[in-house]
Coordinates of C-alpha atoms and ligand atoms in Angstrom, one line a residue:
M1 CA 0.0 0.0 0.0
A2 CA 2.7 2.4 1.0
V3 CA 4.7 1.5 -2.1
T4 CA 1.6 2.1 -4.3
T5 CA 1.1 5.5 -2.8
L6 CA 4.7 6.4 -3.2
R7 CA 4.5 5.3 -6.8
R8 CA 1.7 7.7 -7.1
L9 CA 3.9 10.4 -5.6
R10 CA 6.6 9.7 -8.2
L11 CA 4.0 9.5 -11.0
R12 CA 2.7 12.9 -10.0
T13 CA 6.2 14.3 -10.2
A14 CA 6.6 13.0 -13.7
V15 CA 3.2 14.2 -14.8
R16 CA 3.9 17.7 -13.4
S17 CA 7.0 18.0 -15.5
L18 CA 5.1 17.1 -18.6
C19 CA 2.0 19.2 -18.3
P20 CA 2.3 22.7 -16.7
H21 CA -0.2 23.7 -14.0
S22 CA -2.2 25.8 -16.5
T23 CA -4.8 26.6 -13.9
F24 CA -2.3 28.1 -11.5
S25 CA -1.5 31.7 -12.0
S26 CA 2.2 32.4 -11.6
P27 CA 3.3 35.3 -9.4
T28 CA 4.1 38.5 -11.1
T29 CA 6.0 41.5 -9.8
D30 CA 2.9 43.6 -9.5
R31 CA 0.6 40.9 -8.2
L32 CA 0.1 42.5 -4.8
L33 CA -0.9 45.8 -6.3
S34 CA -3.7 44.1 -8.2
I35 CA -5.1 42.2 -5.3
R36 CA -6.0 44.9 -2.9
P37 CA -9.2 43.9 -1.2
H38 CA -12.3 46.1 -1.7
R39 CA -13.8 46.8 1.6
P40 CA -14.9 50.1 3.2
F41 CA -12.2 52.1 4.9
L42 CA -12.3 52.8 8.6
S43 CA -11.8 56.2 10.1
P44 CA -9.6 56.2 13.2
S45 CA -12.7 56.5 15.4
L46 CA -14.3 53.5 13.7
G47 CA -10.9 51.7 13.7
Q48 CA -11.0 52.1 17.5
C49 CA -14.1 49.9 17.5
A50 CA -12.3 47.3 15.5
F51 CA -9.2 47.1 17.5
Y52 CA -9.8 48.6 20.9
S53 CA -13.4 48.0 21.8
R54 CA -12.6 46.4 25.1
R55 CA -10.4 46.9 28.1
L56 CA -8.2 44.0 29.2
H57 CA -8.7 42.8 32.7
P58 CA -5.4 43.1 34.5
R59 CA -4.4 39.8 36.1
S60 CA -0.8 40.3 36.6
D61 CA 1.7 43.1 36.3
R62 CA 2.3 42.1 32.7
D63 CA -1.4 42.5 31.9
K64 CA -1.8 46.0 33.2
V65 CA -2.1 47.6 29.8
S66 CA -3.0 51.2 29.4
S67 CA -6.2 52.3 27.7
P68 CA -6.6 50.3 24.5
T69 CA -7.8 53.2 22.5
I70 CA -6.2 55.3 19.8
P71 CA -4.8 58.2 21.7
E72 CA -5.8 61.8 21.0
R73 CA -3.8 63.5 18.3
L74 CA -0.5 64.5 20.0
P75 CA 0.4 68.2 19.9
F76 CA 2.4 68.1 16.7
S77 CA 2.5 71.2 14.5
K78 CA 0.1 71.3 11.5
I79 CA 1.7 71.7 8.2
T80 CA 1.8 75.2 6.8
Q81 CA 2.3 76.7 3.3
E82 CA 5.9 77.7 4.5
D83 CA 6.5 74.0 5.3
L84 CA 5.3 73.0 1.9
A85 CA 7.5 75.6 0.3
F86 CA 10.5 74.2 2.1
F87 CA 9.7 70.6 1.0
R88 CA 9.1 71.7 -2.6
K89 CA 12.4 73.4 -2.6
I90 CA 14.4 70.3 -1.5
L91 CA 12.2 67.8 -3.3
P92 CA 11.0 69.5 -6.5
G93 CA 8.3 67.4 -8.1
R94 CA 8.5 64.9 -5.3
T95 CA 6.4 66.7 -2.7
I96 CA 3.0 65.3 -3.4
T97 CA -0.2 66.9 -2.1
D98 CA -2.7 65.5 -4.7
P99 CA -5.3 63.6 -2.5
D100 CA -5.9 61.0 -5.2
V101 CA -2.2 60.1 -5.2
L102 CA -2.1 60.2 -1.5
E103 CA -5.0 57.8 -1.1
A104 CA -2.9 54.7 -1.7
N105 CA -0.4 55.9 0.9
N106 CA -3.0 56.7 3.5
V107 CA -4.6 53.3 3.5
D108 CA -2.9 50.0 4.6
W109 CA -2.7 46.9 2.5
L110 CA -5.6 45.2 4.4
K111 CA -7.7 48.4 4.0
S112 CA -8.3 48.2 7.7
V113 CA -6.9 51.5 8.9
R114 CA -6.5 54.8 7.2
G115 CA -4.8 58.1 7.9
F116 CA -5.4 61.6 6.8
S117 CA -2.0 62.8 5.6
E118 CA -1.9 65.6 3.1
V119 CA 1.7 65.4 2.2
L120 CA 3.8 62.6 0.7
L121 CA 7.5 63.1 0.5
R122 CA 9.6 61.0 -1.9
P123 CA 13.3 61.6 -1.2
Q124 CA 15.9 59.9 -3.4
T125 CA 19.0 60.3 -1.2
T126 CA 20.0 59.9 2.4
E127 CA 20.9 63.6 2.4
E128 CA 17.3 64.5 1.4
V129 CA 15.9 62.3 4.2
S130 CA 18.3 64.0 6.6
Q131 CA 17.1 67.5 5.5
I132 CA 13.5 66.4 5.9
L133 CA 13.9 65.1 9.4
R134 CA 16.1 68.0 10.5
Y135 CA 13.3 70.3 9.4
C136 CA 10.4 68.2 10.9
H137 CA 12.3 68.0 14.1
S138 CA 12.8 71.7 14.4
R139 CA 9.1 72.3 13.4
N140 CA 7.7 69.5 15.5
L141 CA 6.1 67.8 12.5
A142 CA 5.2 64.1 12.8
V143 CA 6.5 61.7 10.2
N144 CA 5.3 58.3 9.1
P145 CA 8.1 56.3 7.3
Q146 CA 6.7 54.1 4.6
G147 CA 8.1 51.4 2.4
G148 CA 5.9 49.2 0.2
N149 CA 2.9 49.6 2.6
T150 CA 2.4 45.9 2.9
G151 CA 2.6 45.8 6.7
L152 CA -0.2 43.9 8.5
V153 CA -0.5 45.7 11.8
G154 CA -1.4 49.2 10.8
G155 CA 2.1 50.6 11.3
S156 CA 2.7 51.7 7.7
V157 CA 0.1 54.4 7.4
P158 CA -0.4 57.6 9.4
V159 CA -3.0 57.8 12.1
Y160 CA -3.8 61.5 11.8
D161 CA -2.0 63.9 9.5
E162 CA 1.6 62.7 9.9
L163 CA 3.7 63.5 6.8
I164 CA 4.4 60.3 4.8
L165 CA 8.1 59.8 4.0
S166 CA 8.2 57.1 1.3
T167 CA 11.3 55.2 0.3
A168 CA 9.9 54.3 -3.1
L169 CA 12.5 56.4 -5.0
M170 CA 15.4 55.1 -2.9
N171 CA 15.8 52.0 -5.0
N172 CA 19.4 51.7 -6.1
V173 CA 21.8 48.8 -5.4
L174 CA 24.9 50.5 -4.0
S175 CA 27.3 47.6 -4.3
F176 CA 27.5 43.8 -4.5
D177 CA 30.6 41.8 -3.6
S178 CA 30.4 38.5 -5.5
V179 CA 33.0 36.9 -3.3
S180 CA 31.5 37.6 0.1
G181 CA 27.8 37.8 -1.2
I182 CA 27.4 41.1 0.6
L183 CA 24.8 43.3 -0.9
T184 CA 24.4 47.0 0.0
C185 CA 21.4 48.9 -1.3
Q186 CA 19.1 51.7 -0.6
A187 CA 16.1 51.0 1.6
G188 CA 13.5 51.4 -1.0
C189 CA 14.6 48.5 -3.2
I190 CA 11.7 46.1 -3.7
L191 CA 12.5 42.7 -2.3
E192 CA 11.7 40.8 -5.5
N193 CA 13.8 43.2 -7.6
L194 CA 16.8 42.4 -5.3
S195 CA 16.1 38.7 -5.7
L196 CA 16.2 39.0 -9.5
Y197 CA 19.3 41.1 -9.3
L198 CA 21.0 38.5 -7.2
E199 CA 19.8 35.5 -9.1
E200 CA 21.6 36.9 -12.2
R201 CA 24.8 36.8 -10.1
D202 CA 24.2 33.3 -8.6
Y203 CA 23.0 34.5 -5.2
I204 CA 19.6 34.9 -3.5
M205 CA 18.2 37.1 -0.8
P206 CA 18.2 35.4 2.6
L207 CA 14.5 36.2 3.0
D208 CA 11.4 35.6 0.9
L209 CA 7.8 36.5 1.6
G210 CA 4.4 36.6 -0.2
A211 CA 4.6 40.4 -0.3
K212 CA 7.9 40.4 -2.2
G213 CA 6.5 42.1 -5.3
S214 CA 5.8 45.3 -3.2
C215 CA 7.6 45.3 0.1
H216 CA 10.9 47.2 0.4
I217 CA 14.0 45.9 2.0
G218 CA 13.9 48.9 4.4
G219 CA 10.4 47.9 5.4
N220 CA 11.5 44.3 5.9
V221 CA 14.3 45.4 8.2
A222 CA 12.1 47.8 10.0
T223 CA 9.6 45.0 10.7
N224 CA 12.3 42.3 11.1
A225 CA 10.2 40.3 8.7
G226 CA 10.6 36.5 8.9
G227 CA 9.0 34.8 6.0
L228 CA 9.5 31.6 4.2
R229 CA 13.3 31.1 4.4
L230 CA 13.9 31.9 8.0
L231 CA 14.2 28.2 8.9
R232 CA 17.3 28.0 6.6
Y233 CA 18.9 31.4 6.6
G234 CA 17.9 32.7 10.0
S235 CA 16.5 36.1 11.0
L236 CA 17.4 39.5 9.6
R237 CA 19.1 40.1 13.0
G238 CA 21.8 37.8 11.8
T239 CA 21.9 38.4 8.0
V240 CA 21.8 42.3 8.2
L241 CA 25.4 43.3 8.6
G242 CA 25.0 47.0 8.6
L243 CA 22.4 49.9 8.4
E244 CA 22.5 53.5 7.5
V245 CA 19.8 55.3 9.5
V246 CA 18.6 58.9 9.7
L247 CA 17.7 59.8 13.2
A248 CA 14.7 61.9 14.2
D249 CA 16.8 65.1 14.3
G250 CA 18.3 64.5 10.9
R251 CA 21.7 63.1 12.1
V252 CA 22.9 60.3 9.8
L253 CA 24.0 57.2 11.7
E254 CA 26.5 55.4 9.4
C255 CA 26.6 51.8 10.6
L256 CA 26.7 50.4 7.1
A257 CA 29.6 48.0 7.8
S258 CA 30.0 45.0 5.5
L259 CA 31.8 42.8 7.9
R260 CA 30.8 39.4 9.0
K261 CA 32.4 40.0 12.4
D262 CA 32.5 43.3 14.3
N263 CA 32.4 43.4 18.1
T264 CA 33.4 47.0 18.6
G265 CA 30.9 48.1 21.2
Y266 CA 27.2 47.9 21.2
D267 CA 25.5 46.6 18.0
L268 CA 23.4 49.7 17.4
K269 CA 21.9 48.4 14.2
Q270 CA 19.9 45.9 16.2
L271 CA 18.0 48.7 17.8
F272 CA 16.6 49.7 14.4
I273 CA 15.8 46.2 13.2
G274 CA 12.2 45.6 14.1
S275 CA 11.7 49.1 15.4
E276 CA 8.9 49.8 12.9
G277 CA 10.0 53.3 12.0
T278 CA 9.8 54.6 15.5
L279 CA 13.5 55.2 16.2
G280 CA 14.9 56.3 12.8
V281 CA 14.5 56.1 9.1
I282 CA 16.5 53.3 7.5
T283 CA 18.1 54.6 4.3
A284 CA 20.5 51.8 3.4
V285 CA 21.0 48.2 4.2
S286 CA 24.0 45.9 4.0
I287 CA 23.0 42.2 3.9
L288 CA 24.7 38.9 3.7
C289 CA 23.2 36.8 0.8
P290 CA 23.5 33.1 0.4
R291 CA 24.6 31.4 -2.9
K292 CA 21.8 30.5 -5.2
P293 CA 21.1 26.8 -4.6
K294 CA 21.7 24.7 -7.8
V295 CA 18.8 22.4 -7.1
V296 CA 15.4 23.2 -5.6
N297 CA 12.6 20.8 -5.0
V298 CA 9.2 21.5 -3.5
A299 CA 6.9 18.8 -2.1
F300 CA 3.3 19.5 -1.3
L301 CA 2.0 16.8 1.1
G302 CA -1.3 15.9 2.8
C303 CA -1.6 14.9 6.4
E304 CA -4.4 13.5 8.5
T305 CA -3.6 15.1 11.9
F306 CA -1.4 18.0 13.2
E307 CA 0.4 15.4 15.4
Q308 CA 1.4 13.6 12.2
L309 CA 2.5 16.9 10.6
L310 CA 4.8 17.5 13.6
Q311 CA 6.2 14.0 13.3
T312 CA 6.8 14.6 9.6
F313 CA 8.7 17.8 10.6
Q314 CA 10.8 15.8 13.0
L315 CA 11.5 13.1 10.4
C316 CA 12.2 15.7 7.8
R317 CA 14.7 17.6 9.9
G318 CA 16.5 14.3 10.6
M319 CA 16.5 13.0 7.0
L320 CA 16.8 16.1 4.9
G321 CA 19.2 17.9 7.2
E322 CA 21.2 20.6 5.5
I323 CA 19.1 20.7 2.3
L324 CA 15.8 21.5 4.1
S325 CA 15.0 25.2 3.3
A326 CA 11.3 25.5 4.3
F327 CA 8.7 23.7 6.2
E328 CA 5.3 25.5 6.0
F329 CA 1.7 24.4 6.6
L330 CA -1.9 25.3 5.9
D331 CA -5.1 23.7 7.0
S332 CA -8.1 22.5 5.0
E333 CA -9.9 25.8 5.7
C334 CA -7.1 27.7 3.9
M335 CA -7.4 25.3 1.0
R336 CA -11.1 25.9 0.8
L337 CA -10.5 29.7 0.6
L338 CA -7.8 29.2 -2.1
N339 CA -10.2 27.1 -4.1
T340 CA -13.2 29.4 -3.6
Y341 CA -11.7 32.8 -4.1
L342 CA -8.6 32.3 -6.1
K343 CA -9.7 29.2 -8.1
L344 CA -6.5 27.5 -7.2
P345 CA -7.2 23.7 -7.4
N346 CA -5.9 21.4 -4.8
P347 CA -2.9 19.6 -6.4
I348 CA -3.4 16.5 -4.2
T349 CA -6.4 14.8 -2.6
D350 CA -8.2 16.7 0.1
S351 CA -6.6 16.4 3.6
P352 CA -7.1 18.1 6.9
F353 CA -3.5 19.5 6.7
Y354 CA -1.0 20.4 4.0
I355 CA 2.7 20.7 4.2
V356 CA 5.0 22.6 1.9
I357 CA 8.6 21.4 2.1
E358 CA 11.3 23.0 0.1
T359 CA 14.8 21.6 -0.3
A360 CA 17.7 23.6 -1.7
G361 CA 21.0 22.1 -2.3
S362 CA 23.8 21.7 -4.8
N363 CA 23.6 18.1 -6.1
L364 CA 20.6 17.0 -8.1
T365 CA 21.0 13.2 -7.6
H366 CA 21.9 13.6 -3.9
D367 CA 19.0 16.0 -3.1
E368 CA 16.4 14.0 -5.0
E369 CA 17.5 10.8 -3.5
K370 CA 17.4 12.3 -0.1
L371 CA 13.9 13.8 -0.6
H372 CA 12.5 10.5 -2.1
T373 CA 14.0 8.4 0.8
F374 CA 12.3 10.8 3.2
L375 CA 9.0 10.7 1.4
E376 CA 9.1 6.9 1.2
E377 CA 9.7 6.8 5.0
A378 CA 7.0 9.3 5.7
M379 CA 4.5 7.4 3.6
T380 CA 5.5 4.0 5.0
S381 CA 5.0 5.3 8.5
S382 CA 1.6 6.7 7.3
L383 CA 2.6 10.2 8.4
I384 CA 1.6 11.6 5.0
T385 CA -1.3 10.4 2.9
D386 CA -0.7 12.0 -0.5
G387 CA 1.7 14.4 -2.2
T388 CA 3.3 15.9 -5.2
V389 CA 6.8 17.1 -5.9
A390 CA 7.8 19.9 -8.3
T391 CA 11.3 20.4 -9.6
E392 CA 10.7 23.0 -12.3
D393 CA 10.6 26.7 -11.6
T394 CA 7.0 27.4 -12.8
K395 CA 5.7 24.3 -10.9
I396 CA 7.6 25.2 -7.8
K397 CA 6.1 28.7 -7.9
A398 CA 2.6 27.2 -8.4
L399 CA 3.0 24.9 -5.4
W400 CA 4.3 27.9 -3.3
S401 CA 1.2 29.9 -4.3
M402 CA -0.9 27.5 -2.3
R403 CA 0.9 28.7 0.8
E404 CA 1.9 32.3 -0.2
R405 CA -1.6 33.3 -1.4
V406 CA -3.6 32.4 1.7
T407 CA -3.4 36.0 3.0
E408 CA -4.8 37.2 -0.3
A409 CA -7.6 34.6 -0.3
L410 CA -8.6 35.7 3.2
T411 CA -9.2 39.2 2.0
H412 CA -12.1 38.0 -0.1
D413 CA -13.7 36.1 2.7
G414 CA -14.6 39.2 4.7
F415 CA -13.2 41.3 7.5
T416 CA -10.1 39.5 8.8
Y417 CA -8.9 39.5 12.4
K418 CA -5.2 38.5 12.2
Y419 CA -3.0 36.9 14.9
D420 CA 0.7 36.2 14.3
I421 CA 1.7 34.0 17.2
S422 CA 4.9 32.4 18.3
L423 CA 4.6 29.3 20.3
P424 CA 6.5 26.1 21.2
V425 CA 6.0 24.2 18.0
E426 CA 4.0 21.4 19.5
Q427 CA 1.3 23.8 20.6
I428 CA 0.8 25.9 17.5
Y429 CA -2.4 24.2 16.2
Q430 CA -4.0 23.7 19.5
L431 CA -4.7 27.5 19.5
V432 CA -6.7 27.1 16.3
T433 CA -8.7 24.2 17.7
D434 CA -9.4 25.9 21.0
M435 CA -10.4 29.2 19.2
R436 CA -12.8 27.3 17.0
E437 CA -14.4 25.8 20.0
H438 CA -14.4 29.0 21.9
L439 CA -16.1 30.9 19.1
R440 CA -18.6 28.2 18.4
G441 CA -19.7 29.3 14.9
K442 CA -19.6 33.0 15.7
A443 CA -16.9 33.5 12.9
K444 CA -17.2 32.9 9.2
S445 CA -13.8 31.2 9.0
V446 CA -11.1 30.3 11.5
V447 CA -8.0 29.2 9.7
G448 CA -4.5 28.3 10.7
Y449 CA -1.3 28.3 8.6
G450 CA 2.2 29.4 9.0
H451 CA 5.9 28.7 9.5
V452 CA 6.0 25.4 11.4
G453 CA 9.7 25.3 11.3
D454 CA 9.8 28.6 13.2
G455 CA 7.0 27.8 15.6
N456 CA 5.0 30.6 14.1
L457 CA 1.2 30.3 13.7
H458 CA -0.9 32.6 11.6
L459 CA -4.4 32.4 13.1
N460 CA -6.9 34.3 11.0
I461 CA -10.5 34.8 11.7
T462 CA -13.0 36.3 9.4
S463 CA -16.6 37.6 9.6
S464 CA -18.7 39.0 6.8
A465 CA -18.3 42.5 8.2
K466 CA -16.5 44.1 11.1
D467 CA -18.0 42.5 14.2
P468 CA -17.2 44.0 17.7
T469 CA -19.0 41.1 19.4
L470 CA -16.8 38.6 17.6
L471 CA -13.7 40.7 18.4
A472 CA -14.7 40.7 22.1
A473 CA -14.9 36.9 21.9
I474 CA -11.4 36.7 20.3
E475 CA -9.5 39.1 22.5
P476 CA -8.1 38.9 25.1
F477 CA -8.7 35.1 24.8
V478 CA -6.1 34.8 22.1
Y479 CA -3.5 36.8 24.0
E480 CA -4.1 35.1 27.3
W481 CA -3.9 31.7 25.7
T482 CA -0.6 32.8 24.1
A483 CA 0.8 34.3 27.3
G484 CA -0.2 31.1 29.1
C485 CA 2.3 29.2 26.8
Q486 CA 5.0 31.9 27.2
G487 CA 4.4 32.6 23.5
S488 CA 4.8 35.9 21.6
I489 CA 1.7 37.9 20.5
S490 CA 3.7 39.1 17.5
A491 CA 6.1 36.6 16.0
E492 CA 7.1 38.5 12.8
H493 CA 4.6 41.3 11.8
G494 CA 5.4 43.7 14.6
L495 CA 3.0 45.7 16.8
G496 CA 2.2 48.7 14.7
L497 CA -1.0 50.5 15.6
K498 CA -3.1 47.5 16.2
K499 CA -1.1 45.4 18.7
R500 CA 0.9 47.9 20.6
N501 CA -1.3 47.9 23.7
Y502 CA -0.9 44.1 24.0
I503 CA 2.8 44.2 24.4
Y504 CA 2.6 43.4 28.1
Y505 CA 1.4 39.9 27.2
S506 CA 4.8 39.1 25.9
K507 CA 7.2 41.6 27.5
P508 CA 7.7 42.5 31.2
R509 CA 6.9 46.1 32.2
Q510 CA 10.6 46.8 32.9
A511 CA 11.5 45.9 29.4
V512 CA 8.7 48.1 27.9
E513 CA 9.9 51.0 30.1
L514 CA 13.4 50.6 28.8
M515 CA 12.0 50.7 25.3
G516 CA 10.3 54.0 26.2
N517 CA 13.6 55.3 27.5
I518 CA 15.3 54.4 24.2
K519 CA 12.6 56.0 22.2
A520 CA 12.8 59.2 24.3
M521 CA 16.6 59.3 23.8
L522 CA 16.6 58.8 20.1
D523 CA 13.4 60.7 19.3
P524 CA 12.8 63.2 22.2
K525 CA 9.9 64.9 20.5
G526 CA 8.3 61.6 19.5
I527 CA 7.9 62.7 15.8
L528 CA 8.8 59.3 14.3
N529 CA 5.8 57.1 13.6
P530 CA 3.8 58.2 16.7
Y531 CA 1.0 56.0 18.1
K532 CA 2.9 52.9 16.9
T533 CA 4.8 50.0 18.5
L534 CA 4.9 51.3 22.1
P535 CA 1.8 51.3 24.2
D536 CA -0.3 54.4 24.7
N537 CA 1.3 55.6 27.9
L538 CA 4.7 55.6 26.3
N539 CA 3.7 57.2 23.0
Ligands
FAD601 P1 5.6 49.0 5.2 O1 4.4 48.2 5.3 O2 5.6 50.2 4.4 O3 6.0 49.5 6.7 C1 6.1 48.6 7.7 C2 6.6 49.3 9.0 O4 8.0 49.6 8.8 C3 6.0 50.6 9.3 O5 5.9 50.7 10.7 C4 6.9 51.6 8.7 O6 6.8 52.9 9.3 C5 8.2 51.0 8.8 N1 9.2 51.3 7.8 C6 9.0 51.0 6.4 N2 10.1 51.4 5.8 C7 11.0 52.0 6.7 C8 12.3 52.6 6.7 N3 12.9 52.6 5.5 N4 12.8 53.0 7.8 C9 12.1 52.9 9.0 N5 10.9 52.4 9.1 C10 10.3 51.9 8.0 N6 5.8 39.5 7.1 C11 6.6 38.6 7.6 O7 7.4 38.8 8.5 N7 6.6 37.3 7.0 C12 5.8 37.0 5.9 O8 5.9 35.9 5.4 C13 5.0 38.0 5.4 N8 4.2 37.8 4.4 C14 3.3 38.8 3.9 C15 2.5 38.5 2.9 C16 1.6 39.4 2.4 C17 0.7 39.1 1.2 C18 1.6 40.7 3.0 C19 0.6 41.7 2.5 C20 2.4 41.0 4.1 C21 3.3 40.0 4.6 N9 4.1 40.3 5.6 C22 5.0 39.3 6.1 C23 4.1 41.5 6.4 C24 5.4 42.3 6.4 O9 5.6 43.1 7.5 C25 5.7 43.1 5.2 O10 5.3 42.5 4.0 C26 7.0 43.7 5.0 O11 8.1 43.4 5.8 C27 6.9 45.2 5.2 O12 7.6 45.9 4.3 P2 7.1 47.2 3.6 O13 8.2 47.8 2.8 O14 5.8 47.0 2.9 O15 6.9 48.1 4.8
2HG602 C1 2.5 34.7 5.8 O1 3.3 34.0 6.4 C2 2.5 36.1 6.2 O2 1.9 34.3 4.8 C3 1.1 36.7 6.3 O3 3.2 36.4 7.3 C4 0.3 36.1 7.4 O4 -1.7 37.2 6.6 C5 -1.2 36.6 7.5 O5 -1.7 36.5 8.6
ZN603 ZN1 4.3 34.7 8.0

């Protein structure tokens, strides 16, 4: 029986290489721009209902959050004609005030929050960013740094009338060393463009994510984005070697070292990685890139239980070892949404869980043999029930779409409540099961997917429209559950506007206070991305 099933696996591989997945759409560079969901915008006051409609009940010191509401507009200056004249002088043709153009910059990717900025600044150089911030600092004007605006926690758009400082025109590669693999580029380079640039030179970016067609490397660093390759290449905290950052008062902090090792004092760049635009504007990044693997295989597998999925992960780590580059999962609810809204057919038989395994190595025979031995073992032990393997680029992309496009499919299902949770890996799906039971049909869909290899669950819950009653049932349940397992309430997306008041579920008060001290030291007037990341009382 196991042999038959395995033969089917092999057969599927062969069939895939003969007939392309014509029904799959392959990713394009502008895909993200064309899939913006169409749902009504929320004003900040309405947004309040969405994200802050209830107070948390303090149970311990950690839980004593300040008022979970959007704070009043802080006393920043309002932009004047003189201010505009200054910006137009330093950024001729790149100081945008046309409300139609500004619309896309005022609304987040999820169309869940919107700001009311009247000015978009598009600098091209670090010197221009420095001039902008020096001026804003002296005038007490608030600034919202923005990259590709694909952030999922409401951090990328203004809350009120903060000026939007976009890195869209800061998109040059500054240098690439083909011996060390160190790339230095401006912050506004689109991740996918960098990947293409590197692939031509036999290298790849150490990170990859579904938003690659729009997100900027500066935005990735500012959110410390994880993504699909973290299992293999680690976090940006390890691969980013240097940063150039413009501080709130316009000073340029040049920490753009391109060294693998550098223990001279505090590692200041780490402060800016994951700081979500609240401590400085990242203007350039130096990053260590891995060699492009010669052979890539992707397996899409079906599994009956999450327990078996975890056992498959264990087996996979042991048997694939150094060639394993990703281990991702989605549940059958995700598959239903992919089928329904994106018309992506299931490439294998229906299963409660699906796994995407990627191997990346240098020897075709060695890698394929390893993968097939692993698959044979997984099938013989009945850990997986069905599967298909892709070896060609277009088919690999098609299989990856099944995982990467879940976020997009969800936007068609209704209003989405998103949770990005880090947990001990053996507990990650229990939260989905418990949440389903807890909500007892109150939600339209409750789906689980994510980065198993990193212990990172994406729990997404939809309803046909924004639903405060549903929200009240989800929160603080989800945060208490997570804190109960010593998990993190934000594994990789950051806190932004939406999650900042829940920080105490994952960080002790003392640590949050220290964060406030650092913010006050680097940005004493609080002009950089106000109302984000830190809780209300520290903003
Ligand atoms: P933006 O959204 O523009 O900004 C995000 C934050 O960074 C904001 O707070 C902003 O102020 C700040 N910022 C941006 N640029 C700078 C800068 N130069 N200097 C200082 N601050 C700056 N995230 C993951 O971790 N893993 C995933 O797998 C993943 N997949 C995604 C898939 C989809 C379809 C989408 C829509 C999002 C996904 N994300 C994922 C969310 C992720 O945070 C972003 O996609 C990405 O890292 C943000 O980059 P951006 O350029 O769009 O930044
Ligand atoms: C992913 O891993 C992203 O696909 C997005 O981090 C997750 O939309 C989400 O919740
Ligand atoms: Zn993710």
